[in-house]
PDB file of C-alpha atoms in Angstrom:
ATOM      1  CA  MET A   1     131.093 127.100 120.828  1.00 32.00           C
ATOM      2  CA  ARG A   2     129.515 125.333 123.783  1.00 39.00           C
ATOM      3  CA  LYS A   3     131.943 121.870 123.283  1.00 38.00           C
ATOM      4  CA  PRO A   4     129.102 118.555 124.316  1.00 37.00           C
ATOM      5  CA  LEU A   5     130.865 115.896 126.499  1.00 40.00           C
ATOM      6  CA  GLY A   6     129.140 112.099 126.427  1.00 36.00           C
ATOM      7  CA  TYR A   7     129.696 112.336 130.147  1.00 40.00           C
ATOM      8  CA  LEU A   8     130.133 113.581 132.808  1.00 46.00           C
ATOM      9  CA  ALA A   9     133.227 111.210 135.051  1.00 38.00           C
ATOM     10  CA  VAL A  10     132.644 112.022 138.878  1.00 38.00           C
ATOM     11  CA  GLY A  11     136.009 110.754 140.972  1.00 35.00           C
ATOM     12  CA  VAL A  12     134.952 111.784 144.160  1.00 30.00           C
ATOM     13  CA  GLY A  13     134.446 109.322 147.632  1.00 28.00           C
ATOM     14  CA  SER A  14     134.102 106.041 145.344  1.00 27.00           C
ATOM     15  CA  VAL A  15     131.535 106.143 142.065  1.00 28.00           C
ATOM     16  CA  LEU A  16     132.281 107.243 138.899  1.00 30.00           C
ATOM     17  CA  ILE A  17     128.919 108.846 137.080  1.00 34.00           C
ATOM     18  CA  TYR A  18     129.207 108.029 132.894  1.00 34.00           C
ATOM     19  CA  LEU A  19     126.378 109.711 131.177  1.00 35.00           C
ATOM     20  CA  ARG A  20     125.126 109.097 127.679  1.00 28.00           C
ATOM     21  CA  GLY A  21     125.833 111.526 125.227  1.00 32.00           C
ATOM     22  CA  TYR A  22     125.814 111.130 121.345  1.00 27.00           C
ATOM     23  CA  VAL A  23     128.854 110.174 119.244  1.00 27.00           C
ATOM     24  CA  VAL A  24     131.033 113.137 118.708  1.00 29.00           C
ATOM     25  CA  PRO A  25     134.929 112.456 117.390  1.00 29.00           C
ATOM     26  CA  GLY A  26     137.148 110.854 119.635  1.00 31.00           C
ATOM     27  CA  THR A  27     134.120 110.495 122.412  1.00 31.00           C
ATOM     28  CA  PRO A  28     133.346 107.825 124.142  1.00 33.00           C
ATOM     29  CA  SER A  29     129.656 106.520 125.020  1.00 32.00           C
ATOM     30  CA  PHE A  30     128.772 104.853 128.038  1.00 30.00           C
ATOM     31  CA  ALA A  31     125.502 103.074 129.418  1.00 25.00           C
ATOM     32  CA  PRO A  32     122.988 105.993 131.022  1.00 28.00           C
ATOM     33  CA  ASP A  33     123.956 106.959 135.233  1.00 29.00           C
ATOM     34  CA  LEU A  34     126.540 103.993 135.274  1.00 25.00           C
ATOM     35  CA  VAL A  35     128.032 103.934 138.941  1.00 27.00           C
ATOM     36  CA  ARG A  36     130.965 102.005 138.668  1.00 29.00           C
ATOM     37  CA  PRO A  37     134.266 101.518 141.906  1.00 28.00           C
ATOM     38  CA  LEU A  38     136.833 104.184 141.632  1.00 28.00           C
ATOM     39  CA  PRO A  39     140.345 102.697 142.335  1.00 31.00           C
ATOM     40  CA  VAL A  40     141.997 105.371 143.687  1.00 31.00           C
ATOM     41  CA  ASP A  41     144.367 104.934 146.195  1.00 33.00           C
ATOM     42  CA  PHE A  42     146.732 107.414 148.027  1.00 31.00           C
ATOM     43  CA  ASP A  43     148.181 105.568 150.271  1.00 37.00           C
ATOM     44  CA  HIS A  44     151.724 105.675 148.521  1.00 35.00           C
ATOM     45  CA  ASP A  45     154.257 108.146 149.864  1.00 45.00           C
ATOM     46  CA  GLU A  46     154.273 109.337 145.635  1.00 43.00           C
ATOM     47  CA  PRO A  47     151.992 108.940 143.555  1.00 41.00           C
ATOM     48  CA  GLU A  48     152.060 106.248 140.953  1.00 46.00           C
ATOM     49  CA  GLY A  49     150.835 106.020 137.607  1.00 43.00           C
ATOM     50  CA  VAL A  50     149.974 108.438 135.079  1.00 49.00           C
ATOM     51  CA  GLY A  51     146.674 110.394 137.743  1.00 52.00           C
ATOM     52  CA  SER A  52     148.200 112.588 140.259  1.00 66.00           C
ATOM     53  CA  GLY A  53     145.593 113.045 143.358  1.00 82.00           C
ATOM     54  CA  SER A  54     142.670 115.484 143.892  1.00 89.00           C
ATOM     55  CA  LEU A  55     142.080 118.078 146.313  1.00 89.00           C
ATOM     56  CA  THR A  56     139.430 115.176 148.692  1.00 83.00           C
ATOM     57  CA  GLY A  57     142.038 113.308 149.532  1.00 67.00           C
ATOM     58  CA  SER A  58     139.457 110.901 151.563  1.00 51.00           C
ATOM     59  CA  ASP A  59     136.991 108.091 149.401  1.00 46.00           C
ATOM     60  CA  ASP A  60     134.953 108.032 153.142  1.00 44.00           C
ATOM     61  CA  THR A  61     131.878 110.003 152.377  1.00 39.00           C
ATOM     62  CA  GLU A  62     131.002 109.132 156.448  1.00 42.00           C
ATOM     63  CA  ALA A  63     134.252 109.857 157.689  1.00 42.00           C
ATOM     64  CA  ASP A  64     134.459 113.348 156.129  1.00 53.00           C
ATOM     65  CA  PRO A  65     131.632 115.471 155.825  1.00 46.00           C
ATOM     66  CA  ALA A  66     133.748 117.513 152.509  1.00 58.00           C
ATOM     67  CA  ASN A  67     133.484 114.660 150.927  1.00 68.00           C
ATOM     68  CA  PHE A  68     129.231 113.934 148.204  1.00 82.00           C
ATOM     69  CA  GLU A  69     127.374 111.448 147.029  1.00 82.00           C
ATOM     70  CA  GLY A  70     127.904 111.540 142.645  1.00 82.00           C
ATOM     71  CA  GLU A  71     124.782 112.732 142.511  1.00 85.00           C
ATOM     72  CA  GLU A  72     125.009 115.271 144.972  1.00 88.00           C
ATOM     73  CA  ILE A  73     127.520 116.822 143.218  1.00 91.00           C
ATOM     74  CA  ILE A  74     125.633 116.680 139.367  1.00 88.00           C
ATOM     75  CA  GLU A  75     122.594 117.817 140.539  1.00 90.00           C
ATOM     76  CA  ALA A  76     124.865 120.490 142.240  1.00 92.00           C
ATOM     77  CA  LEU A  77     126.072 121.863 139.614  1.00 94.00           C
ATOM     78  CA  ALA A  78     123.250 122.064 137.332  1.00 93.00           C
ATOM     79  CA  GLY A  79     120.970 123.748 140.000  1.00 93.00           C
ATOM     80  CA  ALA A  80     123.564 126.700 139.430  1.00 95.00           C
ATOM     81  CA  GLY A  81     123.531 126.476 136.133  1.00 95.00           C
ATOM     82  CA  VAL A  82     127.478 125.317 135.678  1.00 96.00           C
ATOM     83  CA  ILE A  83     126.829 121.989 133.960  1.00 93.00           C
ATOM     84  CA  GLU A  84     123.678 122.118 131.336  1.00 90.00           C
ATOM     85  CA  ALA A  85     122.364 119.326 129.960  1.00 82.00           C
ATOM     86  CA  GLY A  86     120.947 119.148 126.682  1.00 75.00           C
ATOM     87  CA  GLU A  87     118.963 116.244 125.335  1.00 70.00           C
ATOM     88  CA  GLU A  88     121.166 113.130 125.729  1.00 71.00           C
ATOM     89  CA  GLU A  89     124.462 115.639 126.838  1.00 80.00           C
ATOM     90  CA  LEU A  90     125.978 117.799 129.159  1.00 85.00           C
ATOM     91  CA  PHE A  91     127.524 120.930 128.194  1.00 88.00           C
ATOM     92  CA  LEU A  92     129.576 123.477 130.767  1.00 94.00           C
ATOM     93  CA  ASN A  93     128.721 126.594 130.768  1.00 95.00           C
ATOM     94  CA  GLU A  94     130.838 129.092 128.951  1.00 96.00           C
ATOM     95  CA  SER A  95     130.605 131.588 131.224  1.00 97.00           C
ATOM     96  CA  PHE A  96     131.924 129.537 133.648  1.00 98.00           C
ATOM     97  CA  ARG A  97     134.514 127.969 131.125  1.00 97.00           C
ATOM     98  CA  ASP A  98     135.654 131.388 130.010  1.00 97.00           C
ATOM     99  CA  SER A  99     135.879 132.185 134.108  1.00 98.00           C
ATOM    100  CA  TRP A 100     137.953 129.068 135.133  1.00 98.00           C
ATOM    101  CA  GLU A 101     140.460 129.375 132.320  1.00 97.00           C
ATOM    102  CA  ASP A 102     141.520 132.665 133.116  1.00 98.00           C
ATOM    103  CA  ARG A 103     141.739 132.253 136.425  1.00 98.00           C
ATOM    104  CA  ILE A 104     143.801 129.309 135.366  1.00 98.00           C
ATOM    105  CA  GLU A 105     145.973 131.235 132.764  1.00 97.00           C
ATOM    106  CA  GLU A 106     146.943 133.202 136.338  1.00 97.00           C
ATOM    107  CA  LEU A 107     147.384 130.124 138.667  1.00 98.00           C
ATOM    108  CA  ALA A 108     150.330 129.148 136.154  1.00 97.00           C
ATOM    109  CA  ASP A 109     151.703 131.979 136.208  1.00 97.00           C
ATOM    110  CA  LEU A 110     152.433 131.338 140.062  1.00 97.00           C
ATOM    111  CA  GLU A 111     155.446 130.160 141.442  1.00 97.00           C
ATOM    112  CA  PRO A 112     155.793 126.699 143.130  1.00 97.00           C
ATOM    113  CA  GLN A 113     154.981 127.751 146.980  1.00 97.00           C
ATOM    114  CA  ALA A 114     153.019 130.490 146.218  1.00 98.00           C
ATOM    115  CA  LEU A 115     150.470 127.582 144.030  1.00 98.00           C
ATOM    116  CA  ALA A 116     151.264 125.432 146.596  1.00 97.00           C
ATOM    117  CA  ASP A 117     149.552 128.403 149.623  1.00 98.00           C
ATOM    118  CA  ARG A 118     146.475 128.294 147.410  1.00 97.00           C
ATOM    119  CA  THR A 119     146.558 124.646 146.282  1.00 97.00           C
ATOM    120  CA  ALA A 120     145.735 124.487 150.735  1.00 96.00           C
ATOM    121  CA  ALA A 121     143.720 127.421 150.822  1.00 96.00           C
ATOM    122  CA  ALA A 122     141.130 125.324 148.694  1.00 95.00           C
ATOM    123  CA  SER A 123     141.435 121.802 149.954  1.00 92.00           C
ATOM    124  CA  PRO A 124     138.023 122.025 152.556  1.00 88.00           C
ATOM    125  CA  HIS A 125     140.629 120.571 154.847  1.00 88.00           C
ATOM    126  CA  ASP A 126     143.250 122.329 157.998  1.00 90.00           C
ATOM    127  CA  VAL A 127     146.181 121.623 155.567  1.00 92.00           C
ATOM    128  CA  GLU A 128     149.307 123.168 154.027  1.00 95.00           C
ATOM    129  CA  GLY A 129     150.903 123.145 150.864  1.00 96.00           C
ATOM    130  CA  GLU A 130     154.365 122.421 150.639  1.00 96.00           C
ATOM    131  CA  ALA A 131     155.854 122.910 147.241  1.00 96.00           C
ATOM    132  CA  HIS A 132     157.985 119.504 145.351  1.00 94.00           C
ATOM    133  CA  GLY A 133     159.852 119.788 142.009  1.00 92.00           C
ATOM    134  CA  SER A 134     156.603 119.046 140.076  1.00 91.00           C
ATOM    135  CA  ARG A 135     154.139 117.775 142.290  1.00 93.00           C
ATOM    136  CA  ILE A 136     152.433 119.911 145.348  1.00 95.00           C
ATOM    137  CA  LEU A 137     152.022 118.092 148.645  1.00 94.00           C
ATOM    138  CA  ILE A 138     148.905 118.909 150.602  1.00 93.00           C
ATOM    139  CA  LYS A 139     149.452 117.711 154.050  1.00 91.00           C
ATOM    140  CA  GLY A 140     146.898 117.594 157.432  1.00 84.00           C
ATOM    141  CA  ALA A 141     143.767 115.284 155.723  1.00 70.00           C
ATOM    142  CA  GLY A 142     144.290 112.296 157.733  1.00 76.00           C
ATOM    143  CA  ARG A 143     147.011 111.558 154.511  1.00 79.00           C
ATOM    144  CA  ASP A 144     149.291 113.037 152.278  1.00 86.00           C
ATOM    145  CA  ILE A 145     147.826 113.792 148.536  1.00 90.00           C
ATOM    146  CA  TRP A 146     150.245 114.390 146.113  1.00 92.00           C
ATOM    147  CA  LEU A 147     148.985 116.799 143.419  1.00 94.00           C
ATOM    148  CA  SER A 148     151.046 116.908 140.035  1.00 94.00           C
ATOM    149  CA  HIS A 149     150.968 121.105 139.429  1.00 96.00           C
ATOM    150  CA  PRO A 150     148.533 121.903 136.201  1.00 96.00           C
ATOM    151  CA  ILE A 151     146.402 119.138 137.938  1.00 95.00           C
ATOM    152  CA  ALA A 152     147.107 121.286 140.984  1.00 97.00           C
ATOM    153  CA  ILE A 153     145.784 124.569 139.168  1.00 98.00           C
ATOM    154  CA  ALA A 154     143.425 123.115 137.073  1.00 97.00           C
ATOM    155  CA  GLU A 155     141.219 122.145 140.673  1.00 97.00           C
ATOM    156  CA  VAL A 156     142.169 125.598 142.423  1.00 98.00           C
ATOM    157  CA  ALA A 157     141.350 127.856 139.326  1.00 98.00           C
ATOM    158  CA  ALA A 158     137.674 125.606 140.138  1.00 98.00           C
ATOM    159  CA  THR A 159     137.178 125.906 143.071  1.00 97.00           C
ATOM    160  CA  GLU A 160     137.588 129.249 142.994  1.00 97.00           C
ATOM    161  CA  THR A 161     135.137 130.234 140.663  1.00 98.00           C
ATOM    162  CA  LEU A 162     132.958 128.144 141.635  1.00 97.00           C
ATOM    163  CA  ALA A 163     132.564 130.910 145.095  1.00 96.00           C
ATOM    164  CA  ASN A 164     131.267 132.872 142.224  1.00 96.00           C
ATOM    165  CA  TRP A 165     128.313 130.473 142.276  1.00 96.00           C
ATOM    166  CA  ASP A 166     125.440 128.664 143.546  1.00 91.00           C
ATOM    167  CA  VAL A 167     127.602 126.168 145.195  1.00 93.00           C
ATOM    168  CA  ASP A 168     128.170 125.139 148.634  1.00 91.00           C
ATOM    169  CA  ALA A 169     131.642 126.100 150.202  1.00 89.00           C
ATOM    170  CA  ASP A 170     131.979 122.732 151.095  1.00 86.00           C
ATOM    171  CA  MET A 171     131.147 121.463 148.362  1.00 92.00           C
ATOM    172  CA  ARG A 172     133.316 123.108 146.028  1.00 94.00           C
ATOM    173  CA  ALA A 173     136.810 121.247 145.343  1.00 93.00           C
ATOM    174  CA  ALA A 174     134.876 117.879 145.654  1.00 92.00           C
ATOM    175  CA  ALA A 175     133.199 119.219 142.518  1.00 94.00           C
ATOM    176  CA  ALA A 176     136.941 120.266 141.300  1.00 95.00           C
ATOM    177  CA  GLU A 177     138.147 116.484 140.523  1.00 91.00           C
ATOM    178  CA  PRO A 178     134.849 115.683 138.890  1.00 91.00           C
ATOM    179  CA  LEU A 179     134.826 119.549 135.719  1.00 95.00           C
ATOM    180  CA  ARG A 180     138.637 118.544 134.476  1.00 93.00           C
ATOM    181  CA  THR A 181     136.680 115.974 132.334  1.00 92.00           C
ATOM    182  CA  PHE A 182     135.663 118.994 131.238  1.00 94.00           C
ATOM    183  CA  ILE A 183     138.676 121.117 130.731  1.00 95.00           C
ATOM    184  CA  GLU A 184     139.911 122.326 126.928  1.00 95.00           C
ATOM    185  CA  LEU A 185     143.363 124.094 128.393  1.00 93.00           C
ATOM    186  CA  CYS A 186     146.179 122.790 129.373  1.00 96.00           C
ATOM    187  CA  PRO A 187     147.664 124.060 132.744  1.00 96.00           C
ATOM    188  CA  ASN A 188     150.884 123.617 131.172  1.00 94.00           C
ATOM    189  CA  CYS A 189     151.416 124.801 128.488  1.00 94.00           C
ATOM    190  CA  GLY A 190     147.591 126.235 126.625  1.00 94.00           C
ATOM    191  CA  GLY A 191     147.160 124.191 124.592  1.00 94.00           C
ATOM    192  CA  ASP A 192     143.949 121.968 122.886  1.00 95.00           C
ATOM    193  CA  VAL A 193     142.661 119.111 125.441  1.00 94.00           C
ATOM    194  CA  ILE A 194     141.964 116.112 123.492  1.00 92.00           C
ATOM    195  CA  GLU A 195     141.377 112.766 124.539  1.00 90.00           C
ATOM    196  CA  THR A 196     143.247 110.419 124.327  1.00 88.00           C
ATOM    197  CA  THR A 197     145.922 106.870 125.285  1.00 83.00           C
ATOM    198  CA  ILE A 198     148.947 106.788 126.784  1.00 74.00           C
ATOM    199  CA  ARG A 199     150.357 104.802 124.063  1.00 67.00           C
ATOM    200  CA  ASN A 200     149.584 108.056 121.851  1.00 62.00           C
ATOM    201  CA  CYS A 201     150.165 110.381 124.305  1.00 63.00           C
ATOM    202  CA  CYS A 202     152.907 109.750 127.395  1.00 64.00           C
ATOM    203  CA  GLY A 203     154.280 106.576 126.061  1.00 53.00           C
ATOM    204  CA  GLY A 204     156.846 106.353 128.891  1.00 47.00           C
ATOM    205  CA  PRO A 205     159.063 104.564 131.148  1.00 43.00           C
ATOM    206  CA  GLY A 206     157.540 102.483 133.970  1.00 46.00           C
ATOM    207  CA  THR A 207     153.913 103.074 134.805  1.00 44.00           C
ATOM    208  CA  TYR A 208     152.890 103.849 130.909  1.00 44.00           C
ATOM    209  CA  GLN A 209     154.190 101.482 129.964  1.00 48.00           C
ATOM    210  CA  ARG A 210     152.147  99.033 131.735  1.00 54.00           C
ATOM    211  CA  ARG A 211     149.198 100.731 130.463  1.00 59.00           C
ATOM    212  CA  PRO A 212     149.855 102.074 126.935  1.00 59.00           C
ATOM    213  CA  GLY A 213     145.814 101.835 126.131  1.00 68.00           C
ATOM    214  CA  GLN A 214     144.662 104.233 129.258  1.00 75.00           C
ATOM    215  CA  LEU A 215     141.769 105.937 128.276  1.00 83.00           C
ATOM    216  CA  VAL A 216     142.777 109.745 129.553  1.00 86.00           C
ATOM    217  CA  LEU A 217     142.752 113.924 128.581  1.00 92.00           C
ATOM    218  CA  ALA A 218     145.728 114.881 127.759  1.00 91.00           C
ATOM    219  CA  CYS A 219     147.400 117.922 125.962  1.00 93.00           C
ATOM    220  CA  GLU A 220     147.544 117.630 122.121  1.00 92.00           C
ATOM    221  CA  ASP A 221     150.699 119.773 122.451  1.00 91.00           C
ATOM    222  CA  CYS A 222     152.931 118.828 125.392  1.00 91.00           C
ATOM    223  CA  ASP A 223     151.539 115.587 126.297  1.00 89.00           C
ATOM    224  CA  THR A 224     150.517 116.974 129.769  1.00 91.00           C
ATOM    225  CA  VAL A 225     147.623 114.521 130.977  1.00 90.00           C
ATOM    226  CA  LEU A 226     144.301 116.378 132.620  1.00 92.00           C
ATOM    227  CA  PHE A 227     142.144 112.866 133.439  1.00 90.00           C
ATOM    228  CA  GLU A 228     142.810 109.293 133.566  1.00 85.00           C
ATOM    229  CA  PHE A 229     139.280 107.112 133.364  1.00 80.00           C
ATOM    230  CA  ASP A 230     139.184 104.399 135.101  1.00 68.00           C
ATOM    231  CA  GLU A 231     139.543 101.199 132.792  1.00 56.00           C
ATOM    232  CA  ALA A 232     136.768  99.082 134.440  1.00 44.00           C
ATOM    233  CA  ALA A 233     134.190 101.630 131.948  1.00 42.00           C
ATOM    234  CA  VAL A 234     136.580 101.812 128.813  1.00 43.00           C
TER     235      VAL A 234
END
C-alpha cells in the first residue's frame, strides 16, 4: 500500500514547502502551499544538532545553478511520476520506492570510503568524498558538506534511482533531500521510519536535550534521525 504524507518538505535552497493532507495517525497538518525559510548553516567544521547536511550544500540558487526552487522540484518530480497527488495528499510512486529501497540496501553494505566515493559522484559539483568516522565529508563545493552515513545513503540512493526516471540530471541531487520526507526504510538498520520528536526517539547530551520537542523522522528501532523539520513550521 502507498503511505500518504500530508506534506512534502523541500529543504533545498532557502524554502520549505508544506502541502496539507488529510489527517493520518502521527502526521501533522500544515497550511497548503506554505513557504517558510529553512535555516541551515553549513559554515561550522562539524555538523551540529540532529540534522546532517544534504548533497546540495549551497543555499544560493542564483550563485549555484545546481540548486533549484522548491516549486521547480515538486513540479519535476510530479511530472516524472515520482510523486503522485491525491485530492489532498501526496504519495511516493511505489515502483520508485521499491527501487530506492533496493539501492539503499546496496549502499548500506559499502565500506565507509566506498560510500564517500559514491556520495561525491552523486553530488552536482566536482567534489571529493572522505570518510570520517560516522560521517561523510564532501569537499570542493565552495564549502564543506558533512553528512551522516544514513543520510548519505538515503540521498545517494535517491539520486541514483532518479537517473532511471525523467528527471533532469542537474536536479536529481537537489531532489534527494525533499524525497527523504517520504523515507520508510532506515538505511542504518532497515527498521521502520516514523514521525516523532527528539524527546521520544533520541534524547541525549548536547543539542538533543536543548530541543526535546523538535519534530523529526527517525527509525523506530535504532533512533537514527533521517529528517529534521523546520521548528518554525511545526
